[in-house]
Short mmCIF file of C-alpha atoms and ligand atoms in Angstrom, two decimals:
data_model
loop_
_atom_site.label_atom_id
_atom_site.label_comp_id
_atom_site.label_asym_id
_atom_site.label_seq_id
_atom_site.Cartn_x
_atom_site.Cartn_y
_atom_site.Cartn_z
CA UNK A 286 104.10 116.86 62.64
CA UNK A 287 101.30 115.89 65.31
CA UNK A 288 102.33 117.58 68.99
CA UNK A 289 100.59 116.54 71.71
CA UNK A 290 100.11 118.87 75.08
CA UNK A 291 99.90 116.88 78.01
CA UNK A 292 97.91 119.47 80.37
CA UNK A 293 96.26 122.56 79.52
CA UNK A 294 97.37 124.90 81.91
CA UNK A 295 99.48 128.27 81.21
CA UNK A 296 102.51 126.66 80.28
CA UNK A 297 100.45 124.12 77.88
CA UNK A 298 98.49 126.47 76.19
CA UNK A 299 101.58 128.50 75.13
CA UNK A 300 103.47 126.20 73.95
CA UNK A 301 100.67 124.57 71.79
CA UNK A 302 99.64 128.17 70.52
CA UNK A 303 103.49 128.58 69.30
CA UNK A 304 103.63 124.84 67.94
CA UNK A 305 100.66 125.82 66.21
CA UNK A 306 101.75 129.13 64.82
CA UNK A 307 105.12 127.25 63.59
CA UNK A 308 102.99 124.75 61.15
CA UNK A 309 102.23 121.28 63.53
CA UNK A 310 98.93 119.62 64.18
CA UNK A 311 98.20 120.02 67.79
CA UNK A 312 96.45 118.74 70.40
CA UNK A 313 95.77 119.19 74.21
CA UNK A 314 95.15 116.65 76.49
CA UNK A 315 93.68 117.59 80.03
CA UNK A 316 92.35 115.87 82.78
CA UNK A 317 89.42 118.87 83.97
CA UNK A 318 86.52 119.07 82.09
CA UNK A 319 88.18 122.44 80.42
CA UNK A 320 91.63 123.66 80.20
CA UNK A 321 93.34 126.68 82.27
CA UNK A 322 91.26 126.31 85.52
CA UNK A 323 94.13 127.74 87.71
CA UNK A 324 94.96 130.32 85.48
CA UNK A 325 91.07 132.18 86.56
CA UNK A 326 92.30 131.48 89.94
CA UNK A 327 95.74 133.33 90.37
CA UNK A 328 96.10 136.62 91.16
CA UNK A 329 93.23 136.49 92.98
CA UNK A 330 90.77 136.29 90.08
CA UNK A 331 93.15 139.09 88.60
CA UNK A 332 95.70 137.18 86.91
CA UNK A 333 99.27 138.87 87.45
CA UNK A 334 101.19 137.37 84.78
CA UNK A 335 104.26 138.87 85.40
CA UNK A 336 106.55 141.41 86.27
CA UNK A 337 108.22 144.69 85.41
CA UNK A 338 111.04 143.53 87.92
CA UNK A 339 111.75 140.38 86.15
CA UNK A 340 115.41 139.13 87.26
CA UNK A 341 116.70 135.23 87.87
CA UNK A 342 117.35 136.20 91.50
CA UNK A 343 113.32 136.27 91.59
CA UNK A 344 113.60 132.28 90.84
CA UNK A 345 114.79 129.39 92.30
CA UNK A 346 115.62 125.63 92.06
CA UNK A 347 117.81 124.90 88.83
CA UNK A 348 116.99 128.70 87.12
CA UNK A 349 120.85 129.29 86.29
CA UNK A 350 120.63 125.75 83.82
CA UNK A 351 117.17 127.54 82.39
CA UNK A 352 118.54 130.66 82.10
CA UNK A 353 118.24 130.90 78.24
CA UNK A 354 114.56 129.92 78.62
CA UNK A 355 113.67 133.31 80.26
CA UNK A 356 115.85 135.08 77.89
CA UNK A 357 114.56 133.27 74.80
CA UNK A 358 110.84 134.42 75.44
CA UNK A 359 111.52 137.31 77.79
CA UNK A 360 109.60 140.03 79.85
CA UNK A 361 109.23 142.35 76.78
CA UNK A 362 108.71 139.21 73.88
CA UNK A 363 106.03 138.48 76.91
CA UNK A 364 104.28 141.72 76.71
CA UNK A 365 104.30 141.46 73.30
CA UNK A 366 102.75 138.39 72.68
CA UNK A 367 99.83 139.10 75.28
CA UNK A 368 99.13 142.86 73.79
CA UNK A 369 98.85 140.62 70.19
CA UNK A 370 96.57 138.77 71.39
CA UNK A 371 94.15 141.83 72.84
CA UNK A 372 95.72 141.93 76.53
CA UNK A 373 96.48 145.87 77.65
CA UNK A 374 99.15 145.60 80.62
CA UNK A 375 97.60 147.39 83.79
CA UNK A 376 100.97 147.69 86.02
CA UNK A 377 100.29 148.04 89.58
CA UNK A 378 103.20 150.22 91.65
CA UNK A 379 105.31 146.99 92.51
CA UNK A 380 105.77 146.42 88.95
CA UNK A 381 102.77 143.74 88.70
CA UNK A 382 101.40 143.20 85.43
CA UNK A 383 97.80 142.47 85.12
CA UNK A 384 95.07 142.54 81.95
CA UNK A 385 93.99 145.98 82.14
CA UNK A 386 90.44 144.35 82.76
CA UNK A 387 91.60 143.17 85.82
CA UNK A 388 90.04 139.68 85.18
CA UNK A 389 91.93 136.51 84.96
CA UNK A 390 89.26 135.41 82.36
CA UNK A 391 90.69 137.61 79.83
CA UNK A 392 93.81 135.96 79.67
CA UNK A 393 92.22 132.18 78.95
CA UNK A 394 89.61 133.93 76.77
CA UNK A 395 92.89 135.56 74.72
CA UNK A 396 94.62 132.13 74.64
CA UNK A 397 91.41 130.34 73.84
CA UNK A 398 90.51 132.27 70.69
CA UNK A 399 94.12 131.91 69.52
CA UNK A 400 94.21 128.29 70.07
CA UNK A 401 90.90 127.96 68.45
CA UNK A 402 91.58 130.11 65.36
CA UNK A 403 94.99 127.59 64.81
CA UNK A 404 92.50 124.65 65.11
CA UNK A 405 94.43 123.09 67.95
CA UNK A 406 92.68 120.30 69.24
CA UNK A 407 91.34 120.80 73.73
CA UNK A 408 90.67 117.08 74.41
CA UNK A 409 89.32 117.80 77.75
CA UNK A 410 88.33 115.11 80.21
CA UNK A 411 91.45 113.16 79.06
CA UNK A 412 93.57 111.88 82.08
CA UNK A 413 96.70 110.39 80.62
CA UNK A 414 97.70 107.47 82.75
CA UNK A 415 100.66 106.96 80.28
CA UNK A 416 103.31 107.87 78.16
CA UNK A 417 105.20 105.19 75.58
CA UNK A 418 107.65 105.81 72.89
CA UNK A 419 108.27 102.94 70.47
CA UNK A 420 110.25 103.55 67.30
CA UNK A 421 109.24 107.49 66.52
CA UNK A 422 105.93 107.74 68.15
CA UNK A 423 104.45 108.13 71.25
CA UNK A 424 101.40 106.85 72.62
CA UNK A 425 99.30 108.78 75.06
CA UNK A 426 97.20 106.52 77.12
CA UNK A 427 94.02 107.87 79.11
CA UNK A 428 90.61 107.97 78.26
CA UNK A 429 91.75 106.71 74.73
CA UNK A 430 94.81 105.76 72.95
CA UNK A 431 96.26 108.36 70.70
CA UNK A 432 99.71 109.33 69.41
CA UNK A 433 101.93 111.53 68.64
CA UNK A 434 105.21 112.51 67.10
CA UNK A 435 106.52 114.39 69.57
CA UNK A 436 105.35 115.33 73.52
CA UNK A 437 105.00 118.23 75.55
CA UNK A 438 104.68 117.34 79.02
CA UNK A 439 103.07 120.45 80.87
CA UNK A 440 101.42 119.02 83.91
CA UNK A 441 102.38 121.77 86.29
CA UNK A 442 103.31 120.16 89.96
CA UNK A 443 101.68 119.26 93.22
CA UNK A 444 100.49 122.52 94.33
CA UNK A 445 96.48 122.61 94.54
CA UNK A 446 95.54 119.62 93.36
CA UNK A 447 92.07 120.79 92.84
CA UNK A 448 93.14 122.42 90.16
CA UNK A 449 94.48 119.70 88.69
CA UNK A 450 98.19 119.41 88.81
CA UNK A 451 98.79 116.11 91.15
CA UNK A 452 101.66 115.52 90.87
CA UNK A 453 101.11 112.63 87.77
CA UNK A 454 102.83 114.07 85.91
CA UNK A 455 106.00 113.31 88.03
CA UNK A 456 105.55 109.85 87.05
CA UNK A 457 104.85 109.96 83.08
CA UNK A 458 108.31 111.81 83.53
CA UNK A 459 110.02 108.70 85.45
CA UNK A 460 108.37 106.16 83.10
CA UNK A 461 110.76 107.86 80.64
CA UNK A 462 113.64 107.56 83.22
CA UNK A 463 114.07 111.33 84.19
CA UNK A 464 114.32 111.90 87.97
CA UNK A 465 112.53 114.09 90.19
CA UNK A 466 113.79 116.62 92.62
CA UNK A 467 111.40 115.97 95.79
CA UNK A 468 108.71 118.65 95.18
CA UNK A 469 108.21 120.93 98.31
CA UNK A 470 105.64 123.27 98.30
CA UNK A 471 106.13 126.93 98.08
CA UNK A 472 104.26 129.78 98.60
CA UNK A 473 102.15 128.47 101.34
CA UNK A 474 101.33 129.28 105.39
CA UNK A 475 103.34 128.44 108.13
CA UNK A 476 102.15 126.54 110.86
CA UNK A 477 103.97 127.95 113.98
CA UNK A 478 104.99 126.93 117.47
CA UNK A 479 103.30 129.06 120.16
CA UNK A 480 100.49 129.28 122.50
CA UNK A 481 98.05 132.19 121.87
CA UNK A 482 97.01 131.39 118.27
CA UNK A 483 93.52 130.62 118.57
CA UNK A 484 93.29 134.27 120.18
CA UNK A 485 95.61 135.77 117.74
CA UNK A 486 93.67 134.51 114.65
CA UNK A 487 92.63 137.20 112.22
CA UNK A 488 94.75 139.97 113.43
CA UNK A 489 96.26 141.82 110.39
CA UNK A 490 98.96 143.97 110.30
CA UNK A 491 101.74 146.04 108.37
CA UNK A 492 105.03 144.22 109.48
CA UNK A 493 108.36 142.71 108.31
CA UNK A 494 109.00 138.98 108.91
CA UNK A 495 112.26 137.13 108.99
CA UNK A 496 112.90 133.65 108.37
CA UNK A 497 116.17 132.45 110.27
CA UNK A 498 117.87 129.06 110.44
CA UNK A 499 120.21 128.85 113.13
CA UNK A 500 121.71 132.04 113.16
CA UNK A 501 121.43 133.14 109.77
CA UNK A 502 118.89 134.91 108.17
CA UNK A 503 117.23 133.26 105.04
CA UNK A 504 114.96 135.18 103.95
CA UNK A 505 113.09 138.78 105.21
CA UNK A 506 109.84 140.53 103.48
CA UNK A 507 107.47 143.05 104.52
CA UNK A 508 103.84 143.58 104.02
CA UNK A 509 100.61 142.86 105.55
CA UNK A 510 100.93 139.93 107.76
CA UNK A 511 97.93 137.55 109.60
CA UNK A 512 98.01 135.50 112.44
CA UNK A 513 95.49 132.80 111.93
CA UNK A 514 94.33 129.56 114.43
CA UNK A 515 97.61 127.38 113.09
CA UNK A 516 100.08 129.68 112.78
CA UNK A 517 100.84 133.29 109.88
CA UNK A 518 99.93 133.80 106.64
CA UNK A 519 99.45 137.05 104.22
CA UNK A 520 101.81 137.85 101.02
CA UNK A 521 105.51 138.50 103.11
CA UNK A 522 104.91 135.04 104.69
CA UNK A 523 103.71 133.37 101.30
CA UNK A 524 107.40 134.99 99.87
CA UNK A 525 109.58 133.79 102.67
CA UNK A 526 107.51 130.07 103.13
CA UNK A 527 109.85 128.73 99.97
CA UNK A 528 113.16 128.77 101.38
CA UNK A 529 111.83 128.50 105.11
CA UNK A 530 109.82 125.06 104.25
CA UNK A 531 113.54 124.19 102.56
CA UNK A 532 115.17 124.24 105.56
CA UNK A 533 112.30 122.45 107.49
CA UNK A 534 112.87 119.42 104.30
CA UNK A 535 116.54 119.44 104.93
CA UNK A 536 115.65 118.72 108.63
CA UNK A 537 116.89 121.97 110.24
CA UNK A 538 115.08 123.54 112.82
CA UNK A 539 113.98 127.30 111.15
CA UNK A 540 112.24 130.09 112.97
CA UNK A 541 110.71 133.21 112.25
CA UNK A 542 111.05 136.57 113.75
CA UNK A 543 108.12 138.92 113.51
CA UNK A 544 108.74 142.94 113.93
CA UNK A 545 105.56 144.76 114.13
CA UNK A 546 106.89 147.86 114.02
CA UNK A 547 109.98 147.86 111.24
CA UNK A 548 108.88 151.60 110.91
CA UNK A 549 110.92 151.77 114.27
CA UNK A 550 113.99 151.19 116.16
CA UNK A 551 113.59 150.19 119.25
CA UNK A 552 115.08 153.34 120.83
CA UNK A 553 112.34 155.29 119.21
CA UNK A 554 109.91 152.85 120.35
CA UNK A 555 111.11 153.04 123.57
CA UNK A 556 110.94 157.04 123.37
CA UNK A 557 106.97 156.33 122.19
CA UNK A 558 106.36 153.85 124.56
CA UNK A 559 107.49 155.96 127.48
CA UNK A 560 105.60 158.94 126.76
CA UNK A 561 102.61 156.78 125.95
CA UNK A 562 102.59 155.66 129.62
CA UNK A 563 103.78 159.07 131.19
CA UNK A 564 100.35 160.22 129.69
CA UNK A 565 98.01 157.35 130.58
CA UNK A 566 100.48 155.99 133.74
CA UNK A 567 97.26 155.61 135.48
CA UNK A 568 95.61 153.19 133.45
CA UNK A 569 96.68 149.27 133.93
CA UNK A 570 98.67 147.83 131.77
CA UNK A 571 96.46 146.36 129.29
CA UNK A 572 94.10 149.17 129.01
CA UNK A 573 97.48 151.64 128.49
CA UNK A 574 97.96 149.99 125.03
CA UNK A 575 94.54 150.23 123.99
CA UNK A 576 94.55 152.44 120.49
CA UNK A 577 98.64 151.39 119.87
CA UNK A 578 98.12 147.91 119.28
CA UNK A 579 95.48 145.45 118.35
CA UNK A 580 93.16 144.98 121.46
CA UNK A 581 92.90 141.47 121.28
CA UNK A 582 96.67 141.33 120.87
CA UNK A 583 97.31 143.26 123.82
CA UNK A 584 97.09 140.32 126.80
CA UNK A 585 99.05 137.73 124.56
CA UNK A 586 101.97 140.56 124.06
CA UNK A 587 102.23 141.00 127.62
CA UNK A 588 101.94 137.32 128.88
CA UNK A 589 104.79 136.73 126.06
CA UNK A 590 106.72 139.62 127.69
CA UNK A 591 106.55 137.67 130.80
CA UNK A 592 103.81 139.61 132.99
CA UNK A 593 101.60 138.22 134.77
CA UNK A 594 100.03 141.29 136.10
CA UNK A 595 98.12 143.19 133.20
CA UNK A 596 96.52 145.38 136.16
CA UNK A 597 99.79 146.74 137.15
CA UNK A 598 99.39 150.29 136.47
CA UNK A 599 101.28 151.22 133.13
CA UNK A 600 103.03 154.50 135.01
CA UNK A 601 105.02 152.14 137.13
CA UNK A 602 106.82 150.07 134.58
CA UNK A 603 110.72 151.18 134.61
CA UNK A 604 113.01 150.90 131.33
CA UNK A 605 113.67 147.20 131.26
CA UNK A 606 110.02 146.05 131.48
CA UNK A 607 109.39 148.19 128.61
CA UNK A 608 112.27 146.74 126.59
CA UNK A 609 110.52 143.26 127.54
CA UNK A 610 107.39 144.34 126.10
CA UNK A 611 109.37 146.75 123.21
CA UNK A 612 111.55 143.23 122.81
CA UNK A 613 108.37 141.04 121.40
CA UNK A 614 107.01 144.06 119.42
CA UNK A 615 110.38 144.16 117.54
CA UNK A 616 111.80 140.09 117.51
CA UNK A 617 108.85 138.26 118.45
CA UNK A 618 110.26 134.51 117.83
CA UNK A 619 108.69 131.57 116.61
CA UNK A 620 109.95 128.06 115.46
CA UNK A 621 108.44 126.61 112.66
CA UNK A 622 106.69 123.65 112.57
CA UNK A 623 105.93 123.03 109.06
CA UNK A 624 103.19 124.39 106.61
CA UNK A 625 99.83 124.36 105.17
CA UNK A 626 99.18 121.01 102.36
CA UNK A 627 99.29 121.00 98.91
CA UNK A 628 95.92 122.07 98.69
CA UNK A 629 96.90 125.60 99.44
CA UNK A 630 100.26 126.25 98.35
CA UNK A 631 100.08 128.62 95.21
CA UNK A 632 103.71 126.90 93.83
CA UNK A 633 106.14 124.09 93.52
CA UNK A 634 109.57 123.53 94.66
CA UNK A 635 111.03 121.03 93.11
CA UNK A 636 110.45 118.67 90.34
CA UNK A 637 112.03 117.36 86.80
CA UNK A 638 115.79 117.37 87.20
CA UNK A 639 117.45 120.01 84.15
CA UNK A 640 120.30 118.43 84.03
CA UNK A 641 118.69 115.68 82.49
CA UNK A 642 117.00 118.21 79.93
CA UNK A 643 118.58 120.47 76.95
CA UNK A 644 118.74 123.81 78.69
CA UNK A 645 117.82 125.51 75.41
CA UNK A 646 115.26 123.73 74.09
CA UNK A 647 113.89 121.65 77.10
CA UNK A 648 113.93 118.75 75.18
CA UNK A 649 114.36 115.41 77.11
CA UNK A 650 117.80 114.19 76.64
CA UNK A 651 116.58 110.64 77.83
CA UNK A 652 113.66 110.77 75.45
CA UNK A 653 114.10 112.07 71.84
CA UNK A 654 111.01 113.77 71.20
CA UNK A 655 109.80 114.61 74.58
CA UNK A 656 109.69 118.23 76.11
CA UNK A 657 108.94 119.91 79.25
CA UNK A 658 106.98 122.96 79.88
CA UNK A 659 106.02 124.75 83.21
CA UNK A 660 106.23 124.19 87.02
CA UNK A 661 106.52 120.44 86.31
CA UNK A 662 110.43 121.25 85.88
CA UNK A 663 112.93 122.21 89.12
CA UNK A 664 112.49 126.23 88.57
CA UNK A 665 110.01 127.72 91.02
CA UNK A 666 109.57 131.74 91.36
CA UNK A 667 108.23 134.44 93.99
CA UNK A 668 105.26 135.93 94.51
CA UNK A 669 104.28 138.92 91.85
CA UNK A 670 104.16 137.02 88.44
CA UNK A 671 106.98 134.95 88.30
CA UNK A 672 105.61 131.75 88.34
CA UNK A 673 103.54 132.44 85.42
CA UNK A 674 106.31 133.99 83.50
CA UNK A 675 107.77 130.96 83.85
CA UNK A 676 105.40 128.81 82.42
CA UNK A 677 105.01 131.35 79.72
CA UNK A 678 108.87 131.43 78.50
CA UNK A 679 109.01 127.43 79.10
CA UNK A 680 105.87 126.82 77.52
CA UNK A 681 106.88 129.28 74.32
CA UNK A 682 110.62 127.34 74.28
CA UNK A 683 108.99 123.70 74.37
CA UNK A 684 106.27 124.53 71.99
CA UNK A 685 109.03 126.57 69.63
CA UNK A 686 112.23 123.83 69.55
CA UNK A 687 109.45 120.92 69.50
CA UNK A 688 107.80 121.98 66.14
CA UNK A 689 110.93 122.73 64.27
CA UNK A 690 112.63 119.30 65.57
CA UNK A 691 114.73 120.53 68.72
CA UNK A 692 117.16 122.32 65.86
CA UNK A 693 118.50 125.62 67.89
CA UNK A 694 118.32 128.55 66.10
C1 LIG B 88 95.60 130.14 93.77
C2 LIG B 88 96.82 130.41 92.91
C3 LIG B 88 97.13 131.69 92.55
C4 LIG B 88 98.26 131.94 91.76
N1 LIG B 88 98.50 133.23 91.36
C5 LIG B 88 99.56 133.48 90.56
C6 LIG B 88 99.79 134.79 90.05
O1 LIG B 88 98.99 135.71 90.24
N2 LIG B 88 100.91 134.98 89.30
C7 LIG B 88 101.79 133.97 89.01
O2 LIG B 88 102.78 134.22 88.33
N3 LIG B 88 101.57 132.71 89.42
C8 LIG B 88 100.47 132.45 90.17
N4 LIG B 88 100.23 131.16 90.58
C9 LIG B 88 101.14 130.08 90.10
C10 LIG B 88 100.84 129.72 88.64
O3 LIG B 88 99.44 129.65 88.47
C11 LIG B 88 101.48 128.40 88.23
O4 LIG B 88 102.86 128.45 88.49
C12 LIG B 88 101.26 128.11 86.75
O5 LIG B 88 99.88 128.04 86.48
C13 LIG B 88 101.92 126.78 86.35
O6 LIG B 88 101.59 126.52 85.03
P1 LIG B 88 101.75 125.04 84.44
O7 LIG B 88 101.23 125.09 83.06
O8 LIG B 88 103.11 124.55 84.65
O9 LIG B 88 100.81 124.12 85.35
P2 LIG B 88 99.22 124.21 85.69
O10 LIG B 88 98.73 125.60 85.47
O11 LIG B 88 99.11 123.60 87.01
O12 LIG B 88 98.60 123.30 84.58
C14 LIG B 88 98.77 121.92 84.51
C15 LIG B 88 97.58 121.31 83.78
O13 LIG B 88 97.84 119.95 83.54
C16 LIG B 88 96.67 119.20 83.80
N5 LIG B 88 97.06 117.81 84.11
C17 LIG B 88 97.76 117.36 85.18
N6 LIG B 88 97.95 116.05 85.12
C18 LIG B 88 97.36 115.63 83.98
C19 LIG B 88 97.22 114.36 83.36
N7 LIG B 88 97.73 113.25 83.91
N8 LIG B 88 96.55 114.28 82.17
C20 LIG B 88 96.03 115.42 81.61
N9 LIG B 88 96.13 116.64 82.15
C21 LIG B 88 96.80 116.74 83.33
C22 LIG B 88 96.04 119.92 84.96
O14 LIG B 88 94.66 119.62 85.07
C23 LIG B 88 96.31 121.38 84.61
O15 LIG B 88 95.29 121.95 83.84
C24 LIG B 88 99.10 130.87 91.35
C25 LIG B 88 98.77 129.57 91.72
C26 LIG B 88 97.64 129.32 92.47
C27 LIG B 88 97.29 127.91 92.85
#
């Protein structure tokens, strides 16, 4: 049986490694010049491919239809099939799982050799402009014409483009009638309302941030957080963007709240606060928070906690003013007003509708024949592995049920 891989990302490159292993002739068509570009790219050049916490709460979009997919080829079956390959787990104290070499590289170079010593086929430089099924084969149109007896469409989603997934995909899928969920990306910045940004840009800190929509909270994560020229970014932000950037697509009005110091209640920050000034009450107030806060944070804190005086002397301020000031430290507000592009979002929302798909086997059930693998379907994940777990358990499904005919075991 002759499989064809549309894309050669993580997803891809599983499931033609397990179509392989199970007996078909495979091949991989991608559009970069080699295959697995974004894989070298995620984790920061480290490549965390998943995670000791693995749980369906960590995923979203249609996960409870693909629930057997993560169960099929699961955390441990995961581990498994990397450490056969040569890949020692390194597990960081979150529960991240990395190649003990700490290098992304390792994990294409793994894959690689496997796909190489099944003689599957990387037809690289091949952008596939179309898909057509007539009678029992499929023709793949790009660069050339070739075919195939059965597809595997792993074309990942929208997020960075530069790395190849554009979103094509998406269309091959509708030539075949399937519809798409409007991708959204996740795991991206957030471009804020508020005036002091340009000031505020690089400031890092340890804080928690909350993502509200009217009056209910969505979504809360802590971590180190950065202020940058258009708005917040850093890995708490990245977690929350997904279901904040949902409620900005379903044309609510979302905001977050930023606490600086979650360490703290605001009566003990109050109690610090006070002392703080008893000690220096005859410095002004800007120069009194010198060594608690980040200098260059100092002014925009107090303009936002309405003074307009940062020379009044810090001894004089009486227990409400300090709430003002403890108030923005604790719930400092600000609405949403959408989100970095596609270019930098690390993950899609979105995509290939599963109830149009066989849960177990992710074959199309528009489309005898045709599979789906990877981001390209409506399951998205957080932060810490997920995503790529993901593509591994879809690609590993699509590549199994395709090479034995979509017969469930
Ligand atoms: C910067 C960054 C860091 C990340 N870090 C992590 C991380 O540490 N852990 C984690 O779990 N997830 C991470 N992710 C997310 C994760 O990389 C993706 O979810 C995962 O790679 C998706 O796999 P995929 O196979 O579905 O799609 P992709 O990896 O996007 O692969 C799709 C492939 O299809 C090819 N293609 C697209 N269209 C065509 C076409 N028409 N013809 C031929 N080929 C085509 C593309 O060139 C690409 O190679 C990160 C993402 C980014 C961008």
């Amino acid at each position: 049986m002759k499989i064809a891989v549309i894309g050669g990302g993580a997803s891809g490159l599983v499931a033609a490694i397990v179509a392989a292993r199970n007996g078909a002739q495979v091949s991989i068509y991608e559009k970069l010049n080699r295959v697995g570009k974004k894989i070298l790219a995620t984790g920061n050049g480290r490549c965390n491919f998943t995670n000791m916490n693995l749980c369906l709460d960590c995923y979203h979009g249609n996960i409870k239809k693909a629930q057997s997919v993560m169960e099929f080829f699961d955390l441990y079956k995961t581990l498994e099939f990397f450490e056969d390959l040569g890949i020692h787990p390194y597990i960081d104290e979150k529960g991240k799982v990395y190649p003990n070499s700490l290098q992304a590289s390792s994990i294409l170079d793994v894959l690689r050799y496997e796909l190489k010593r099944l003689n599957v086929e990387e037809k690289t430089d091949f952008n596939v402009r179309e898909l057509r099924k007539s009678k029992d084969k499929f023709s793949i149109i790009g660069t050339d014409t070739v075919t195939a007896d059965r597809i595997i469409l792993a074309t990942g989603g929208k997020a960075s483009p530069q790395l190849g997934s554009d979103g094509k995909g998406y269309e091959l899928a509708k030539s075949f009638g399937h519809s798409i969920l409007e991708p959204f990306p996740a795991l991206v910045q957030l471009k804020l309302e508020g005036k002091y940004f340009k000031r505020m840009a690089g400031i890092k800190f340890d804080g928690l941030v909350k993502g509200y929509s009217g009056d209910k909270l969505i979504r809360e994560e802590e971590g180190e957080i950065l202020f940058t020229d258009y708005g917040i970014s850093g890995p708490p932000v990245l977690q929350i963007s997904r279901r904040v950037i949902e409620e900005l697509y379903k044309g609510r009005e979302p905001y977050i709240v930023v606490d600086m110091f979650p360490q703290y209640t605001k009566i003990a920050l109050y109690d610090i606060l006070q002392d703080r000034f008893r000690r220096v009450g005859y410095k002004t107030l800007e120069e009194g928070l010198i060594g608690f806060i980040n200098k260059k944070l100092i002014p925009v804190i107090l303009y936002e906690a309405g003074f307009d005086n940062l020379d009044k002397l810090c001894g004089k301020l009486n227990k409400k003013e300090i709430y003002r000031i403890i108030n923005i430290l604790k719930e400092w507000k600000f609405p949403v007003t959408g989100h970095n592009s596609w270019q930098q979002a690390q993950s899609t929302a979105g995509g290939v509708n599963l109830n149009e798909v066989n849960p177990q086997t992710l074959e199309s059930q528009k489309v005898k024949g045709l599979y789906f693998a990877g981001e390209i379907l409506d399951v998205d994940g957080d932060c810490g592995g997920f995503n790529l777990q993901w593509a591994w358990s879809s690609g590993y499904t699509a590549g199994y049920y395709s090479s034995i005919d979509g017969r469930i075991i």
